[in-house]
Amino acid sequence: MTSPPEDPLRPLDEDDRETALRRLREAYADGHISHEEMDERLDKVLTATTCGELASALGSLPKEQPGTTSTIAAAGRIQRRGAWTVPRTLKVESAFGRVRLDLSRAIIEHPVVDIELHLGTGGARITVPRDAVVDVEGLRTGWKDLRYKARRPSRPGGPRILISGTLGFGRLKIRHARR
């Protein structure tokens, strides 16, 4: 049995818009749409008011692959290090406590990794591979600024790490691994 189609006249909420923006970023990063097409679709997504308008902006994009999104949620500390597999999209949610993500020895199978942070209080530290390219344009900080010094990749072909979301009363520190 198939699920009924979504009501095209239903007003959008922020989750709908965020999901659409993430799908556009993925399609662009994976080479499915051109820069010009990305701009056009981005304009449509940002001005859409109903689900029907949003669906037309996402029309010919590839379907989302199941299992490429993972959520880590806790009230306190969150820590990942060593040889862990990083999903295409990683959502990290913590009301308070520290978040430590070490991607330096992680298994990264995707050319682009989207890390979406939603942190209340407490700081976060993310260690990325030495040759990674980090983009923090989608991150909103509340109380303290971000600490990150961008560097040129030592070799081409490193993963691209997109960090977005909100950070309340804490600081995010991002550093590149030394080895």
XYZ file of C-alpha atoms in Angstrom:
179
model
C 0.000 0.000 0.000
C 1.398 3.396 -0.866
C 1.171 6.449 1.330
C -1.102 9.261 0.181
C 0.622 12.124 -1.624
C 1.439 15.134 0.497
C -1.059 18.003 0.297
C 0.480 20.496 -2.182
C -1.392 23.389 -0.519
C -0.049 22.658 2.971
C 2.006 25.589 4.303
C 5.730 24.926 4.741
C 7.429 24.712 8.089
C 11.150 25.252 8.735
C 11.902 21.491 8.724
C 10.495 21.214 5.182
C 12.650 24.105 4.002
C 15.801 22.791 5.756
C 15.319 19.348 4.200
C 14.900 20.910 0.757
C 18.032 23.032 1.204
C 20.025 19.969 2.285
C 18.830 18.013 -0.760
C 19.860 20.900 -3.034
C 23.330 21.065 -1.436
C 23.748 17.305 -1.867
C 22.642 17.380 -5.511
C 25.017 20.239 -6.276
C 27.929 18.646 -4.388
C 27.366 15.340 -6.191
C 27.316 17.100 -9.585
C 23.649 16.450 -10.416
C 22.860 20.143 -10.993
C 24.894 23.067 -12.308
C 25.733 26.243 -10.428
C 23.114 28.214 -12.384
C 20.448 25.577 -11.735
C 21.397 25.574 -8.044
C 20.817 29.346 -7.891
C 17.421 29.061 -9.584
C 16.252 26.222 -7.357
C 17.615 27.901 -4.242
C 15.546 30.991 -5.021
C 12.432 28.811 -5.449
C 13.039 26.975 -2.156
C 13.622 30.180 -0.194
C 10.487 31.877 -1.564
C 8.176 28.830 -1.485
C 5.183 29.029 0.855
C 3.485 25.680 0.159
C 4.590 22.068 -0.256
C 3.560 22.169 -3.931
C 5.915 25.079 -4.652
C 8.699 23.258 -2.823
C 8.058 20.037 -4.760
C 8.416 21.874 -8.070
C 11.827 23.212 -6.968
C 13.014 19.676 -6.125
C 11.371 18.058 -9.168
C 14.151 16.211 -10.989
C 16.593 15.743 -8.101
C 17.683 12.170 -7.352
C 15.779 10.429 -4.592
C 17.350 10.422 -1.151
C 19.257 7.255 -0.359
C 18.053 5.584 2.829
C 20.598 5.043 5.571
C 22.725 8.054 4.717
C 21.482 10.107 7.682
C 22.265 9.363 11.309
C 21.297 11.243 14.461
C 23.238 11.313 17.717
C 21.173 12.810 20.512
C 21.942 13.044 24.224
C 21.286 15.339 27.140
C 24.978 15.276 28.098
C 28.298 14.359 26.514
C 28.651 13.023 22.995
C 31.934 11.562 21.787
C 32.982 9.729 18.630
C 36.599 8.853 17.845
C 38.693 6.137 16.295
C 37.599 4.140 13.254
C 33.883 4.933 13.137
C 31.863 5.201 9.925
C 30.675 8.718 9.201
C 27.270 8.880 7.466
C 26.547 11.288 4.598
C 24.472 13.455 6.974
C 25.172 13.471 10.700
C 22.790 15.265 13.036
C 24.151 15.962 16.513
C 21.738 17.150 19.206
C 22.696 17.897 22.805
C 20.869 20.057 25.346
C 23.997 20.496 27.466
C 27.383 18.867 27.755
C 30.406 18.598 25.517
C 30.488 17.236 22.005
C 33.708 15.722 20.641
C 33.791 14.427 17.077
C 37.113 13.153 15.784
C 37.001 12.408 12.061
C 40.780 12.092 11.673
C 40.708 8.254 11.703
C 37.051 7.830 10.784
C 35.869 5.970 7.718
C 34.482 8.627 5.381
C 32.839 7.033 2.329
C 31.180 10.163 0.922
C 32.938 13.071 -0.813
C 30.702 15.496 1.105
C 29.695 15.078 4.753
C 26.992 17.277 6.243
C 27.249 17.750 10.024
C 24.203 19.466 11.485
C 24.726 20.659 15.068
C 21.913 21.604 17.445
C 23.545 22.368 20.778
C 22.124 24.208 23.771
C 24.960 24.798 26.221
C 28.426 23.299 26.288
C 31.138 23.437 23.708
C 31.935 21.293 20.724
C 35.241 20.271 19.185
C 35.502 18.699 15.749
C 38.766 17.311 14.405
C 38.693 16.859 10.633
C 41.121 14.981 8.376
C 44.221 16.883 7.355
C 43.149 17.224 3.706
C 39.485 18.094 4.409
C 37.826 21.277 3.205
C 35.507 22.753 5.847
C 32.500 24.995 5.136
C 30.803 26.662 8.141
C 28.523 29.068 6.246
C 25.345 27.393 7.562
C 26.292 27.633 11.251
C 24.651 30.134 13.604
C 26.344 30.805 16.919
C 24.677 32.470 19.863
C 26.968 33.434 22.681
C 30.524 32.749 21.496
C 32.161 32.861 18.111
C 33.522 29.976 16.117
C 37.214 29.095 16.362
C 38.470 27.810 13.047
C 41.443 28.695 10.929
C 40.893 27.510 7.369
C 43.841 25.840 5.703
C 44.665 24.667 2.243
C 44.388 20.921 1.753
C 47.792 19.243 1.532
C 46.520 16.952 -1.245
C 43.519 17.114 -3.541
C 40.560 14.812 -3.151
C 39.922 15.219 0.575
C 36.390 15.169 1.923
C 34.304 18.324 2.093
C 32.796 18.842 5.547
C 29.720 21.104 5.681
C 28.890 22.227 9.219
C 25.510 23.841 9.829
C 22.945 24.277 12.593
C 22.784 26.283 15.795
C 25.088 26.600 18.762
C 23.662 28.277 21.885
C 25.923 29.000 24.864
C 29.156 27.321 23.887
C 32.032 27.545 21.465
C 32.770 25.365 18.471
C 36.431 24.625 17.801
C 37.398 22.994 14.526
C 40.914 21.830 13.813
C 42.654 19.773 11.164
C 44.445 16.580 12.194
C 48.200 16.823 12.120
C 48.740 13.476 10.436
